[in-house]
Short mmCIF file of C-alpha atoms in Angstrom, two decimals:
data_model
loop_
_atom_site.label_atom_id
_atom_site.label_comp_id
_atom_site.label_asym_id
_atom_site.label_seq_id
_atom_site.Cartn_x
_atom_site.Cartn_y
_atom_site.Cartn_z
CA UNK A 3 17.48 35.97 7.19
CA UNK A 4 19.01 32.25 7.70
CA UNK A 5 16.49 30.10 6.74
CA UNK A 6 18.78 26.57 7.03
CA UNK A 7 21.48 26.40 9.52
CA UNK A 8 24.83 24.27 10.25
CA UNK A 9 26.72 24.49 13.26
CA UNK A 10 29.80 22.23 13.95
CA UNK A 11 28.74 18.88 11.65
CA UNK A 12 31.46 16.66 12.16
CA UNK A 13 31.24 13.29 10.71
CA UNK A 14 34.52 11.12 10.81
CA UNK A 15 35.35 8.21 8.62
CA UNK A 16 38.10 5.73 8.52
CA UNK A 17 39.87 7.80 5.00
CA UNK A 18 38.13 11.02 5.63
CA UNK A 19 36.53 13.47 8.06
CA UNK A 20 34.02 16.57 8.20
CA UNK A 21 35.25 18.84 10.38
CA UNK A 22 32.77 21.66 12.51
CA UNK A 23 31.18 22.39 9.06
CA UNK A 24 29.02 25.54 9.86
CA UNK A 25 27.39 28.10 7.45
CA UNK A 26 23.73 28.82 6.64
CA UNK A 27 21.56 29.58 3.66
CA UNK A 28 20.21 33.02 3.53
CA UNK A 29 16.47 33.03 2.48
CA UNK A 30 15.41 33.32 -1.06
CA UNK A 31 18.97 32.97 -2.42
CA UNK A 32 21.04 30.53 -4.34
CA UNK A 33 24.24 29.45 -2.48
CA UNK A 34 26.72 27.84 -4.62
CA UNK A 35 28.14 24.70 -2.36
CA UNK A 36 31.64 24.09 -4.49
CA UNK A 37 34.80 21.75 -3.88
CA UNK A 38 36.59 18.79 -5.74
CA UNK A 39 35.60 15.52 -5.18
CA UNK A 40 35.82 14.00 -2.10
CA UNK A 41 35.76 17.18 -0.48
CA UNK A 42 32.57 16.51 1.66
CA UNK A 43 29.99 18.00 -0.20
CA UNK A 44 27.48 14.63 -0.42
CA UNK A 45 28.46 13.81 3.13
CA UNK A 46 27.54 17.51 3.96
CA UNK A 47 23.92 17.34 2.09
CA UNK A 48 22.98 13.59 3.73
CA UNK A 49 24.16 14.96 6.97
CA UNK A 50 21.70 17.79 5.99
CA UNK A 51 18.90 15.25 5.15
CA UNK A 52 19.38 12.89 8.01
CA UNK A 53 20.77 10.03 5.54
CA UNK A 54 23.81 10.03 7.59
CA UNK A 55 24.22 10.11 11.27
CA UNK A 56 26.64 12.91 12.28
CA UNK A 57 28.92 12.46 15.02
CA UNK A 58 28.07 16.08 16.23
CA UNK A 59 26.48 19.01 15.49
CA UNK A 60 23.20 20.64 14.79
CA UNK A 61 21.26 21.33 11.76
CA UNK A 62 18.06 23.62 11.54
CA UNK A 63 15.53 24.46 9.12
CA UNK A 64 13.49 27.36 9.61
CA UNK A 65 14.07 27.74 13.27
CA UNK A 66 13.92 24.03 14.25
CA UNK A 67 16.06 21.67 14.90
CA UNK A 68 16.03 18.76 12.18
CA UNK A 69 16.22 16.12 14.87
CA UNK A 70 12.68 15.76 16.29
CA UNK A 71 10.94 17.87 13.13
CA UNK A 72 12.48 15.71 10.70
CA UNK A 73 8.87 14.91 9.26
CA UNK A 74 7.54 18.97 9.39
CA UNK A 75 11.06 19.98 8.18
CA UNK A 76 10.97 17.32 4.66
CA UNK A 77 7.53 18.47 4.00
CA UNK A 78 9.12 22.14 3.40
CA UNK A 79 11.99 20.48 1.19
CA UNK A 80 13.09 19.38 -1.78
CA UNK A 81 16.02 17.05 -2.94
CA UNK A 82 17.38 16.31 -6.16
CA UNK A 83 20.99 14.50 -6.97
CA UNK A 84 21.67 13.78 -10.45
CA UNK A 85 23.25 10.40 -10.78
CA UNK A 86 20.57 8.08 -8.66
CA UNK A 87 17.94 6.38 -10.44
CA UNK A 88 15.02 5.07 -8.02
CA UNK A 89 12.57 2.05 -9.37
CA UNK A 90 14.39 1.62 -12.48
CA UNK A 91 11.30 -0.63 -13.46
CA UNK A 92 8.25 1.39 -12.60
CA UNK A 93 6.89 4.15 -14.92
CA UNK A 94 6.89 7.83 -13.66
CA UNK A 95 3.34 8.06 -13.34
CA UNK A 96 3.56 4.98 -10.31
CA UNK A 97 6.24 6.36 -8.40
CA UNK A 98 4.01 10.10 -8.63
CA UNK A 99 1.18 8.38 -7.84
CA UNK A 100 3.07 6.91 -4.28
CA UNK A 101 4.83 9.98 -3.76
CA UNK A 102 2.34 12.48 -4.18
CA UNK A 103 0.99 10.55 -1.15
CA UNK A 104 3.53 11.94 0.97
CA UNK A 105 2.92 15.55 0.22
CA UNK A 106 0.49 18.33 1.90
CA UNK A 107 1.40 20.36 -0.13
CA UNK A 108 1.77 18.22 -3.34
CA UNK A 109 1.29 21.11 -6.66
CA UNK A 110 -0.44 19.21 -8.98
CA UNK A 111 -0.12 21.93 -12.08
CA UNK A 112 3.26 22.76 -10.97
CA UNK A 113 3.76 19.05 -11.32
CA UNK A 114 1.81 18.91 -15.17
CA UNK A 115 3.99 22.24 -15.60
CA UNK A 116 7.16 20.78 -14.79
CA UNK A 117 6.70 17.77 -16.62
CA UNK A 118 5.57 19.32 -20.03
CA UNK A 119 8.69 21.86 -19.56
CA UNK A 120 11.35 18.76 -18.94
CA UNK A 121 9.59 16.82 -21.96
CA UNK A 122 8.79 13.74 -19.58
CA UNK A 123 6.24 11.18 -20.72
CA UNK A 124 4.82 9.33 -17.66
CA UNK A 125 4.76 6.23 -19.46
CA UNK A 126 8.60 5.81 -19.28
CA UNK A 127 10.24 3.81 -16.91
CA UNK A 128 13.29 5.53 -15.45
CA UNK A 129 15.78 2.89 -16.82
CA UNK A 130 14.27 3.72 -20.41
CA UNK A 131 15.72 7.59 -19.17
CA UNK A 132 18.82 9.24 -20.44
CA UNK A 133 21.09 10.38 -17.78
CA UNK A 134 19.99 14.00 -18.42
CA UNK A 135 16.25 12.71 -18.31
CA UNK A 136 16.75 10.98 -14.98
CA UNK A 137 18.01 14.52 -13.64
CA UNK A 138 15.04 16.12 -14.76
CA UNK A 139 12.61 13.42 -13.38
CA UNK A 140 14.48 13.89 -10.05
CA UNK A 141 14.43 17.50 -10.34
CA UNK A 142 10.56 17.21 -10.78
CA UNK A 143 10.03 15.17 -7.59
CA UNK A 144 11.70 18.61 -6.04
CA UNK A 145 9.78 20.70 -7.36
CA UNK A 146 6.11 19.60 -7.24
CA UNK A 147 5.66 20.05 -3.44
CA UNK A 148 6.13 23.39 -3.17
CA UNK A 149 9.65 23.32 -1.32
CA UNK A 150 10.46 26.00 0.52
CA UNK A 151 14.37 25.03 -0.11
CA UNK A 152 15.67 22.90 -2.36
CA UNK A 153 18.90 21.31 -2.31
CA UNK A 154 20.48 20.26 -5.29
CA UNK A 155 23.21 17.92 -5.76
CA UNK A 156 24.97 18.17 -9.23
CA UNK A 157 22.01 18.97 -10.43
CA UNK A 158 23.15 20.05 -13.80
CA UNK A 159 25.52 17.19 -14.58
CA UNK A 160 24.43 15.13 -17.77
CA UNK A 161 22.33 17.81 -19.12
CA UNK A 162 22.64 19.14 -22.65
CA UNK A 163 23.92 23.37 -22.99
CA UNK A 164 19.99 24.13 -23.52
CA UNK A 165 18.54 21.98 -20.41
CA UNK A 166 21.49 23.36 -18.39
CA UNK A 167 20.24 27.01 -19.68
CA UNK A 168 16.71 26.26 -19.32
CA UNK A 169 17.47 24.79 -15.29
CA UNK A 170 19.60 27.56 -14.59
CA UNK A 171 16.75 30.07 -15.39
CA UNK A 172 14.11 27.64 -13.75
CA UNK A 173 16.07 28.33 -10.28
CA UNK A 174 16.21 32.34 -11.11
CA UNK A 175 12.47 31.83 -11.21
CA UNK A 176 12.29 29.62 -8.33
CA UNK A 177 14.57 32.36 -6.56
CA UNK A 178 12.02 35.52 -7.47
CA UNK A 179 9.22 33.27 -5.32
CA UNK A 180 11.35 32.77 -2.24
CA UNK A 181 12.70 29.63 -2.96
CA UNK A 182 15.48 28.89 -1.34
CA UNK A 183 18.47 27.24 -2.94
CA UNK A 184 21.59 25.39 -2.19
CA UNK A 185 23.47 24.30 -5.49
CA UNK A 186 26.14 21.80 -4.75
CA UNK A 187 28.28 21.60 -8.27
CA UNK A 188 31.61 21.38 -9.52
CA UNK A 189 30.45 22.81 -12.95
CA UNK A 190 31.35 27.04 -11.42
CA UNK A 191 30.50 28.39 -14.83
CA UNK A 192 26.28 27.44 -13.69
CA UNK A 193 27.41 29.19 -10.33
CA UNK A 194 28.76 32.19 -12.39
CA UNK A 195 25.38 32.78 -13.90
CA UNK A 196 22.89 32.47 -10.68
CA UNK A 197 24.63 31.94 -8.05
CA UNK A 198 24.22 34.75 -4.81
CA UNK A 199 26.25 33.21 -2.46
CA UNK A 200 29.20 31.04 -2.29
CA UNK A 201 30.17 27.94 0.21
CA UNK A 202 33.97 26.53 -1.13
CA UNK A 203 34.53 23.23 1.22
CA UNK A 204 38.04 21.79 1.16
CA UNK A 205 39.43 18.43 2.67
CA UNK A 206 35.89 18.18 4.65
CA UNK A 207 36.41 21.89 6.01
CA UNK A 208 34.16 24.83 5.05
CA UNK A 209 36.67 27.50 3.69
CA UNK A 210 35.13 30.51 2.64
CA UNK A 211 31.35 31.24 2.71
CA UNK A 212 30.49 34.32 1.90
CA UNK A 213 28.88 36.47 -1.27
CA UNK A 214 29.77 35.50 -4.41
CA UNK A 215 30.62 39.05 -5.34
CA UNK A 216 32.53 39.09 -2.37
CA UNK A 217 34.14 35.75 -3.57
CA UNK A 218 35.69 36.99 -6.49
CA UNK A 219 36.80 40.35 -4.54
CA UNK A 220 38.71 38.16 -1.53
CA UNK A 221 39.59 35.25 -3.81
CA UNK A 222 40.55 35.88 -6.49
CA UNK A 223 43.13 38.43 -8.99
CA UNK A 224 41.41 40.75 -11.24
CA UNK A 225 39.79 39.18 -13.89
CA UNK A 226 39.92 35.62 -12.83
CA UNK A 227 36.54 33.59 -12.89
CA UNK A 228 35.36 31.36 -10.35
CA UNK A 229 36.38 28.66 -12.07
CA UNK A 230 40.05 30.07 -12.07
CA UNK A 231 39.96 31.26 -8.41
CA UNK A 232 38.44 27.36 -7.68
CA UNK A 233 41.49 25.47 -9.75
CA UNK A 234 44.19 28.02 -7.87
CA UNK A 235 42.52 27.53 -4.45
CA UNK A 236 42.92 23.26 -4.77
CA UNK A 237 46.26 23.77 -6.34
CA UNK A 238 47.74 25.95 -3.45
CA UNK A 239 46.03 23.62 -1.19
CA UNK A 240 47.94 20.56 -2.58
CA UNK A 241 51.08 22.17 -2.47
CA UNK B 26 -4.16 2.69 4.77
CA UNK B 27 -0.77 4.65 5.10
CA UNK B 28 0.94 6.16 2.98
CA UNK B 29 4.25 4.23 3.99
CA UNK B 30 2.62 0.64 3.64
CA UNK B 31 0.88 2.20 0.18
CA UNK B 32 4.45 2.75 -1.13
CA UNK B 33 5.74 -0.44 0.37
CA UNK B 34 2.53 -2.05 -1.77
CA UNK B 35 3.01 -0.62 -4.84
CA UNK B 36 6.46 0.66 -5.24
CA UNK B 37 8.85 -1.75 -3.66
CA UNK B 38 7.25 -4.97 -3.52
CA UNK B 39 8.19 -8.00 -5.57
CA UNK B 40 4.83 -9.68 -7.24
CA UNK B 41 6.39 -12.79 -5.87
CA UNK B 42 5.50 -11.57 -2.16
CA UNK B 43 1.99 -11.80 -3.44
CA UNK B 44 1.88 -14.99 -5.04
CA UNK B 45 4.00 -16.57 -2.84
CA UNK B 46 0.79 -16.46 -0.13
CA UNK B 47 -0.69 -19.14 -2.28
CA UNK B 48 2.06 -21.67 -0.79
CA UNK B 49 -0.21 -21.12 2.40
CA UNK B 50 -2.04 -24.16 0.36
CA UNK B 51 0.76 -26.84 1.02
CA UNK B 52 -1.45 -27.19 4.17
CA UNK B 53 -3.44 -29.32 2.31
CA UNK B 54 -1.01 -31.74 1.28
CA UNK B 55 -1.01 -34.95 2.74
CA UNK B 56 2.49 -36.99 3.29
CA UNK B 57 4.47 -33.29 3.45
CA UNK B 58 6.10 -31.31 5.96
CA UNK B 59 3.41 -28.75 5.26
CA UNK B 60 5.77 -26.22 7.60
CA UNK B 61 8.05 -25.66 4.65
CA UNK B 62 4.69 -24.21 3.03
CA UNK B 63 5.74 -20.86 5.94
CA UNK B 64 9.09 -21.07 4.41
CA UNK B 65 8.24 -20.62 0.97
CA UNK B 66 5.78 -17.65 2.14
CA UNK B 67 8.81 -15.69 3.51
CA UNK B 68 11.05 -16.48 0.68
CA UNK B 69 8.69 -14.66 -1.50
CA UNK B 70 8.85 -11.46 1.07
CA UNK B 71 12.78 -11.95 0.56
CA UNK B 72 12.14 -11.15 -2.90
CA UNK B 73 10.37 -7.74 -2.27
CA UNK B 74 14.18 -6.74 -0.27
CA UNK B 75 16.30 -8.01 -3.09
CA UNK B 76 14.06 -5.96 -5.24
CA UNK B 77 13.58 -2.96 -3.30
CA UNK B 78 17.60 -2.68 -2.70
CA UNK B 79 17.77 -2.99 -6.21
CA UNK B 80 15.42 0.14 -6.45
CA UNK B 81 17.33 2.53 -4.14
CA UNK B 82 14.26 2.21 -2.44
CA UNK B 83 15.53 2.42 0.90
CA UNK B 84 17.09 5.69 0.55
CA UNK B 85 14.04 7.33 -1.52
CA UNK B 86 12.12 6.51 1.34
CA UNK B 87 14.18 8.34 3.94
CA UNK B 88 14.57 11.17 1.54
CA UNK B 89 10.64 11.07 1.96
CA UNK B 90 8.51 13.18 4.73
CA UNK B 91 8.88 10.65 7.12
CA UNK B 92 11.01 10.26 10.32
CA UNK B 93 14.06 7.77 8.97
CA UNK B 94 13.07 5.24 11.77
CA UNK B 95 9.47 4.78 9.55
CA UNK B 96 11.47 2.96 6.97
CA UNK B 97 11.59 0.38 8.94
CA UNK B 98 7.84 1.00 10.00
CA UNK B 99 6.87 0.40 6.35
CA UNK B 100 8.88 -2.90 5.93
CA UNK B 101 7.82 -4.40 8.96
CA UNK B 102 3.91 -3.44 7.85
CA UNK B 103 4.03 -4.97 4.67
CA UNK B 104 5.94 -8.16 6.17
CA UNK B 105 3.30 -8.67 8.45
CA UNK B 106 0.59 -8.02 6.18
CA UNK B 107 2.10 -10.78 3.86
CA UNK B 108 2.71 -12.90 6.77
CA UNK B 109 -0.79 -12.78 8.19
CA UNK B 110 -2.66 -13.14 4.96
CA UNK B 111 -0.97 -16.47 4.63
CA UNK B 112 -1.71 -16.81 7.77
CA UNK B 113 -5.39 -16.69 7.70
CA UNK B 114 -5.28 -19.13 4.76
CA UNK B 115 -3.27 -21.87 6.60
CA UNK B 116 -6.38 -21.33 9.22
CA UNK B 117 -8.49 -21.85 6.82
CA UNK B 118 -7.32 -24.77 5.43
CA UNK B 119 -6.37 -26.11 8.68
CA UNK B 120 -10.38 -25.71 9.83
CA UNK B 121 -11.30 -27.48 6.92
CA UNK B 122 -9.02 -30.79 7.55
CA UNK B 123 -10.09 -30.44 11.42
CA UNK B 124 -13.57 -30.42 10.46
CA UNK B 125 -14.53 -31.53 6.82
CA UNK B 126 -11.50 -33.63 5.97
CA UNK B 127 -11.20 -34.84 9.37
CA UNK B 128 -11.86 -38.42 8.41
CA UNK B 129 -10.34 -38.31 5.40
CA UNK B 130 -7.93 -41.41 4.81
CA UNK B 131 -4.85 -39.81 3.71
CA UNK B 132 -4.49 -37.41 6.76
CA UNK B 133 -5.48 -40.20 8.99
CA UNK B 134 -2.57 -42.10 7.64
CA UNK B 135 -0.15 -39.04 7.97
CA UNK B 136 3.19 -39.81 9.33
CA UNK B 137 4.26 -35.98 9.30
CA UNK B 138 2.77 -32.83 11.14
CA UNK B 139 -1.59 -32.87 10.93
CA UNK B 140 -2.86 -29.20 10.44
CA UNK B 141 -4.06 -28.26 13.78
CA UNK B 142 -3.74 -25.20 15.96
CA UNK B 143 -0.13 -26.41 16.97
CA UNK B 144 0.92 -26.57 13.31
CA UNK B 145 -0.67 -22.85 13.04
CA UNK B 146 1.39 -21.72 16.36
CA UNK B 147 4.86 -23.29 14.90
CA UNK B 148 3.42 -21.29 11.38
CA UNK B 149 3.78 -17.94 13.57
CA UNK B 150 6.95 -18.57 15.28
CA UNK B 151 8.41 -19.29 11.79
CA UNK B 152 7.13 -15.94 10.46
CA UNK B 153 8.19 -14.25 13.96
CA UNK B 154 12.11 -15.31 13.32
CA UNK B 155 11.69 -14.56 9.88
CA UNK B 156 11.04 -10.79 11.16
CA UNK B 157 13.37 -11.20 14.36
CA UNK B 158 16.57 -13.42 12.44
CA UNK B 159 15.96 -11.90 8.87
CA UNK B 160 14.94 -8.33 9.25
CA UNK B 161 15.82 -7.51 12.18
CA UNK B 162 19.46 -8.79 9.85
CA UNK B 163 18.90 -6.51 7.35
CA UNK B 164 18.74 -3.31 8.73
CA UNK B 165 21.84 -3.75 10.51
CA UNK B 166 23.30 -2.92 7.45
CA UNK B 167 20.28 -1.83 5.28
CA UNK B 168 22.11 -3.22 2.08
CA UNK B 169 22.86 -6.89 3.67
CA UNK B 170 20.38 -9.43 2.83
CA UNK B 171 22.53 -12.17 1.94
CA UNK B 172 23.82 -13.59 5.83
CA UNK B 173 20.75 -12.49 7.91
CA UNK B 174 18.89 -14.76 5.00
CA UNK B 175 21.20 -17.61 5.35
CA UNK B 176 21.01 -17.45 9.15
CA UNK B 177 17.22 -17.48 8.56
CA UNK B 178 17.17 -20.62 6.35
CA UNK B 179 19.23 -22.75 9.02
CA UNK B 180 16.70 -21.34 12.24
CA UNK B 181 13.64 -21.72 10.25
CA UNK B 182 14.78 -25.69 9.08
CA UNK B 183 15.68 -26.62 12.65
CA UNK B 184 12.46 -25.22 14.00
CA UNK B 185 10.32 -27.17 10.79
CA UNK B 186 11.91 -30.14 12.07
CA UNK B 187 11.88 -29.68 15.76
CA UNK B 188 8.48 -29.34 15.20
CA UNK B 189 7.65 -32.55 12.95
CA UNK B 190 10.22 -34.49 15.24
CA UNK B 191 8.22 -33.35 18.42
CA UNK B 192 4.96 -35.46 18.50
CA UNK B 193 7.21 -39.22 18.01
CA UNK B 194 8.41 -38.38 21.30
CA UNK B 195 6.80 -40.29 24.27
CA UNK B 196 4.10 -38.32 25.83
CA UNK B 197 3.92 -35.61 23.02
CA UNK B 198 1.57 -37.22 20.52
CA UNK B 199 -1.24 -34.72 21.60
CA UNK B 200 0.82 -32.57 19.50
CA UNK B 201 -0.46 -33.92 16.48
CA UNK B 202 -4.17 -34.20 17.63
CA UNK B 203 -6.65 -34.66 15.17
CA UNK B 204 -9.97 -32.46 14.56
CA UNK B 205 -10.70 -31.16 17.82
CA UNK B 206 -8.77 -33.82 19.95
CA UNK B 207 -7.12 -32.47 22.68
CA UNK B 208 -8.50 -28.82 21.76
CA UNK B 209 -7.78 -27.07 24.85
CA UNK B 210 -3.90 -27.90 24.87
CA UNK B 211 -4.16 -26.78 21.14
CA UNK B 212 -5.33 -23.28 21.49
CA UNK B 213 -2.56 -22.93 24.40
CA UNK B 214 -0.12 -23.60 22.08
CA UNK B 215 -1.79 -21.56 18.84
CA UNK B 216 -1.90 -18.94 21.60
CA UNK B 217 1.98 -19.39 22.81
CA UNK B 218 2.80 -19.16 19.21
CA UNK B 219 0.63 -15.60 18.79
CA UNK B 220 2.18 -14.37 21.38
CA UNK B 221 6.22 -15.23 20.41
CA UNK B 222 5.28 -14.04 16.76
CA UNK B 223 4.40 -10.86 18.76
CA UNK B 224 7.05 -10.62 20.72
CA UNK B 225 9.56 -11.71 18.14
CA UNK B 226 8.43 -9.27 15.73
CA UNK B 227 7.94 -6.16 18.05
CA UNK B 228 11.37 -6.75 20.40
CA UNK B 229 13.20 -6.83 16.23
CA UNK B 230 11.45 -3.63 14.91
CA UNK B 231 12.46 -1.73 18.17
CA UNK B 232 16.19 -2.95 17.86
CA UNK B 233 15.86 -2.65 13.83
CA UNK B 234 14.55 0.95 14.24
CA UNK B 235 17.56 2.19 16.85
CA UNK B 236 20.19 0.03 14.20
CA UNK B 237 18.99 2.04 11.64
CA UNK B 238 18.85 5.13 12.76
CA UNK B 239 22.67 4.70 13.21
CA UNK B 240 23.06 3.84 9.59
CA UNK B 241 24.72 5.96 6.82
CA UNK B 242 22.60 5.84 3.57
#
């Protein structure tokens, strides 16, 4: 069952343009979202999160529209990108204490879980935060709400082999309850290990989106990984 | 309280937004264009934007379980909340010279604005083109704080001195009444100037909220 939904999303800028993106997110899986940079993999996500205004297209989320249940619909979702760090100045526990605010459905023991698991201390500021640490602290926001689907930009990026490890089996978890995940990353060896489902998105066009089993059987030559089939796909593309 | 004004509160504002309200006391000076006290007020809430745009705040709170247009909601809250907290100190100061310090030599000899209901009506035009010029500015952009601030400084200077300038001319020196002198006419004006803070700042947030909602974070 399609639990998130994307039908034509164009968005056009002066150097680049999104064109009729469409796919969905099947419930309870992890959907691999992969492309180079610049391919339109942010712009897809903010269109997804209303940070952007599309120039056409509609977006659902469990059956509703995002425009007009834009509130309801970020209740039931979670965001995480790995690179932004928000009140560089404030300690953890302040920006929980405001954002927990915003939740009905705010976990606190998920949230004491989550935060014993990263190895946060809510006396750090996020500018005192390693880059891997600041993914983490993001990745916590995400996660103590009880999001129904979580999307996840680079979420992985910065973290040390045994973080990346201990992430990747976090979202295996996460899948078992239901959770629904979209995994945007140009690191395809995380994809190889959890991914379900795969979304490739080339020069702002959605190019294949289908299994990831079925990925590797369309895709790619026998024995090839993802991140093989991936390189080949942008090379042939340039050329 | 909301939650939006909560975060606004403790997450993006600048302690100098705060402190700043304490320049409502210029009012008390005698000899000083105790307008520029307003000034000074809104310069501190200029802080809280320079140091929520340095926070990525702007974007957390649109990534937040709120419609994107109640960004702007939570700025223009805490604005005013800033705004009329100086605001009632001004009055309160102002009541005091009307009433206590009425007779009080060095108001009497005051060549510059008296504190009176007109000074507290000019007070809330200032703060209603500091929400109208500067952000009502800002979220045409969302990042630009620099020339709606500028274009700020210049109306809010011209209006400071339009106002000081206005009781010399012939026929205008109710304008400057002392204590309860010319009371009625005072009230009119404290009144006109509720009412263009109102409009000022309600006519920018609708026009803020539709610029922003065409904004890409």
């Amino acid at each position: 069952m399609s639990i998130v939904e994307l039908k034509d999303v164009c968005k056009t800028y002066p150097a680049f343009r999104l064109h009729d993106v469409s796919f969905s997110l099947e419930s309870g899986k992890i959907t691999g979202f992969i492309g180079r940079n610049g391919a339109g993999k942010t712009t897809t996500i903010k269109s997804m999160l209303n940070l952007i205004h599309t120039d056409g297209g509609e977006i659902s989320y469990f059956g509703m529209p995002l425009s007009g249940h834009e509130t309801e619909i970020k209740q039931r979702i979670g965001y995480s990108t790995g690179t932004v760090s928000w009140y560089p100045r404030k300690t953890i526990r302040q920006i929980v204490d405001v954002t927990r605010t915003f939740y009905r459905s705010w976990d606190e023991d998920a949230y004491r879980k989550y935060m014993t698991l990263f190895g946060l201390d809510e006396s750090k500021k996020p500018m005192e935060l390693s880059e891997g640490m600041k993914v983490k602290f993001n990745l916590l926001l995400a996660l103590s709400h009880r999001a129904e689907v979580l999307i996840l930009d680079e979420p992985t990026s910065g973290l040390d082999p045994f973080s990346r490890d201990e992430l990747l089996g976090l979202f295996q978890t996460l899948r078992e309850h239901g959770v629904t995940i979209l995994f945007s990353t140009h690191i395809t060896s995380d994809l190889e290990r959890c991914a379900d489902n795969i979304i490739y998105i080339s020069q702002g066009e959605i190019r294949a989106e289908c299994s990831k089993a079925d990925f590797l059987k369309n895709y790619g030559n026998p024995g090839e990984t993802l991140e093989e089939i991936f390189l080949r796909l942008e090379r042939e593309a340039k050329s | 309280m909301n939650a939006l004004l909560n975060k606004e509160m403790r997450l993006s504002a600048s302690i100098l937004s705060y402190l700043f309200i304490g320049f409502g006391l210029m009012t008390l000076l005698p000899g000083y264009p105790i307008l520029c006290g307003v000034f000074f007020v809104t310069l501190g809430l200029f802080q809280s934007f320079q140091s929520a745009r340095e926070a990525n705040d702007i974007v957390f709170s649109a990534l937040l379980p709120v419609a994107k247009h109640d960004v702007v909601k939570g700025k223009y809250q805490f604005s005013m909340l800033i705004e009329l907290s100086a605001f009632l100190l001004m009055a309160l100061i102002t009541l005091l010279r009307m009433t206590v310090l009425a007779d009080s030599s060095v108001y009497l000899q005051n060549a510059l604005m008296n504190a009176n209901p007109f000074f507290l009506g000019v007070a809330l035009l200032i703060f209603g083109l500091f929400n109208a010029v500067f952000i009502g500015g800002f979220f045409k952009t969302a990042y630009n704080f620099g020339k709606p601030f500028v274009s700020y400084i210049i109306v809010c200077f011209l209006t400071i001195c339009a106002a000081e300038a206005l009781h010399h001319v012939p026929g205008l020196q109710a304008l400057n009444a002392f204590g309860f002198d010319h009371f009625a006419l005072q009230m009119l004006l404290l009144l006109g100037g509720a009412l263009l803070y109102a409009a000022l700042t309600w006519l920018s947030y609708k026009k803020a909220c539709e610029n922003f909602e065409k904004i890409d974070l």
